Every structure is written in structure tokens, then in C-alpha cells.
PDB file of C-alpha atoms in Angstrom:
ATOM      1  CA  UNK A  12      -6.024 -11.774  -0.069  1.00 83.00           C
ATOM      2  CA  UNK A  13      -7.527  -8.278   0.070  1.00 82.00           C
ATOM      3  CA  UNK A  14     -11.350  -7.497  -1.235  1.00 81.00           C
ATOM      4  CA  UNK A  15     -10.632  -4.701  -3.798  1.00 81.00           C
ATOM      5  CA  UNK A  16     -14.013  -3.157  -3.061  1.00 86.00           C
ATOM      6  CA  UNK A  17     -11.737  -2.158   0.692  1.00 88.00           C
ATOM      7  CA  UNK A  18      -8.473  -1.258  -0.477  1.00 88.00           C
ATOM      8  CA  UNK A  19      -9.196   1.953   0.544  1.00 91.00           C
ATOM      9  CA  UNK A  20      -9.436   1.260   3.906  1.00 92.00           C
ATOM     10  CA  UNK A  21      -5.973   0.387   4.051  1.00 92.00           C
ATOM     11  CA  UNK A  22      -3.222   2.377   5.464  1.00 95.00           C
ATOM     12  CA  UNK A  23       0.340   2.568   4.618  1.00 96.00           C
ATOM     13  CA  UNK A  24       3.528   4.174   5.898  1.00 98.00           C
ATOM     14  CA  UNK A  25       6.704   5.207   4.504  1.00 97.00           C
ATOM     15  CA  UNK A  26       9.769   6.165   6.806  1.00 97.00           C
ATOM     16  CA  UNK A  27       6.361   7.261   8.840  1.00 97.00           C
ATOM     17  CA  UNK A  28       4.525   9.326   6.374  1.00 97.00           C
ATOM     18  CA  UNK A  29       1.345   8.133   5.057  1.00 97.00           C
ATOM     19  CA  UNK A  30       1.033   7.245   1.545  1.00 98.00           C
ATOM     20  CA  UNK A  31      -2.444   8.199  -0.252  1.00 97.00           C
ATOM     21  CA  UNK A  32      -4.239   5.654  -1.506  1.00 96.00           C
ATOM     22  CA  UNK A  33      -4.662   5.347  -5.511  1.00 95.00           C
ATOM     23  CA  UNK A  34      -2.542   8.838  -5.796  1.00 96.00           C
ATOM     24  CA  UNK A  35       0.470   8.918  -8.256  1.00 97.00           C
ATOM     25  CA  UNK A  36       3.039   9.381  -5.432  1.00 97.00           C
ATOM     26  CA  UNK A  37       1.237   6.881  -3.233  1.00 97.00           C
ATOM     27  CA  UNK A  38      -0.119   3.751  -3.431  1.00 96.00           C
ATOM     28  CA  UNK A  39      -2.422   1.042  -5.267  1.00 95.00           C
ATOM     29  CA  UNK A  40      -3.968  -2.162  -5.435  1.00 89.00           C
ATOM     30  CA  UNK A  41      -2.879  -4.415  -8.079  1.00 84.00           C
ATOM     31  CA  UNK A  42      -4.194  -8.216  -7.283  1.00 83.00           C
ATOM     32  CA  UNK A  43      -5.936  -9.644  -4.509  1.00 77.00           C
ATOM     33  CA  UNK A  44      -2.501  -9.824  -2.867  1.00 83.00           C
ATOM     34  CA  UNK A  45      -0.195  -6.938  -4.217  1.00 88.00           C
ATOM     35  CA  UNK A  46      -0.225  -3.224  -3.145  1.00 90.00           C
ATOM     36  CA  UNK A  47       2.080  -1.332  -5.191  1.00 94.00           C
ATOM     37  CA  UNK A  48       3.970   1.809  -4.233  1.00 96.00           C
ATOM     38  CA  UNK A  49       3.808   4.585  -7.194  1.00 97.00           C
ATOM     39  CA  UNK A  50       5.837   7.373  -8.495  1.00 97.00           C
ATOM     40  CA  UNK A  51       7.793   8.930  -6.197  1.00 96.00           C
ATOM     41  CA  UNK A  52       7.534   6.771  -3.476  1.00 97.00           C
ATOM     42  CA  UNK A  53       8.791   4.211  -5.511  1.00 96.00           C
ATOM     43  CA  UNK A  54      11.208   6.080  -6.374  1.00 96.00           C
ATOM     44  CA  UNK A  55      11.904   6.522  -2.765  1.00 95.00           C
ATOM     45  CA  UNK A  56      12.313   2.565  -1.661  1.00 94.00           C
ATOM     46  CA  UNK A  57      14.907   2.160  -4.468  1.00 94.00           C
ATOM     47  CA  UNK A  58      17.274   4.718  -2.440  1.00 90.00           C
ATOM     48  CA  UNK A  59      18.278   2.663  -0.095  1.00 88.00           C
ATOM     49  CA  UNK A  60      17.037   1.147   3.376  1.00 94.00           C
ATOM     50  CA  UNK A  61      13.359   2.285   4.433  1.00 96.00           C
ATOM     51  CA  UNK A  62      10.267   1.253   6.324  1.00 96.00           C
ATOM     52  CA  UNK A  63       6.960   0.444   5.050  1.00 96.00           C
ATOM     53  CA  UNK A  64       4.256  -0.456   6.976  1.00 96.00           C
ATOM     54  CA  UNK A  65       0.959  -2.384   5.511  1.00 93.00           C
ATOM     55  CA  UNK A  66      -1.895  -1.871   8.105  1.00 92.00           C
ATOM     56  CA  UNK A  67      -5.897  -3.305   6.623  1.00 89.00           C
ATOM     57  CA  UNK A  68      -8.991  -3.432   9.573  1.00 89.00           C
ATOM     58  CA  UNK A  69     -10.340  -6.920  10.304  1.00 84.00           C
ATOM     59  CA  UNK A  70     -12.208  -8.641   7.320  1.00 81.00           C
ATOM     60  CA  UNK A  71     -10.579  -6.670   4.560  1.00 81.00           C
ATOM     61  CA  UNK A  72      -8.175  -9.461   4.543  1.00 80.00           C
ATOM     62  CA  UNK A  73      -8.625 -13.145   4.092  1.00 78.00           C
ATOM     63  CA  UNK A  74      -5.812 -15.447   5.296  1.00 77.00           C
ATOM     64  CA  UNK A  75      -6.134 -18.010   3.206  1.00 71.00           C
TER      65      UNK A  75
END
């Protein structure tokens, strides 16, 4: 699960490119275990094959 006070401090990659965090074209926390890809990068992952990386610094996690 991921403290939503620390989303933020997440980072995450499409194809390479980093996403912003809480921007329309970016990304967002949802629940304590969903990040959500918006607008146009959504858009993006529905095109066919692409890589996306989830990175979070120790503690913003709990493996539960």
C-alpha cells in the first residue's frame, strides 16, 4: 500500500519519459494501491505495447 500523504514522491516512466505527478497528462493516486495514468498518457498505453515503470523511496510503501 502507498501513504497518500507521499504519492508525490513517486516516480513514473513511460517509454522513458517521466510522467508528472497529479497533472492531466500524467499521473495520480487513486487507493492505497492504484496509481492511475491520465489523459494522454492513457491514451498512450492503449496504442499498443509500452513500458511503465513504478519507482516509490523506502517507507512510502508498505508490503503488506
Amino acid at each position: 500500500t502507498l501513504d497518500a500523504e507521499e504519492a508525490a514522491a513517486g516516480n513514473v516512466l513511460l517509454d522513458g519519459q517521466e510522467l508528472s505527478y497529479n497533472d492531466p497528462d500524467g499521473w495520480r493516486f487513486d487507493a492505497p494501491n492504484l496509481v492511475e495514468l491520465t489523459g494522454g498518457a492513457c491514451q498512450m498505453i492503449q496504442s499498443g505495447d509500452h513500458e511503465i515503470q513504478v519507482t516509490f523511496p523506502c517507507g512510502v510503501v508498505t508490503i503488506e
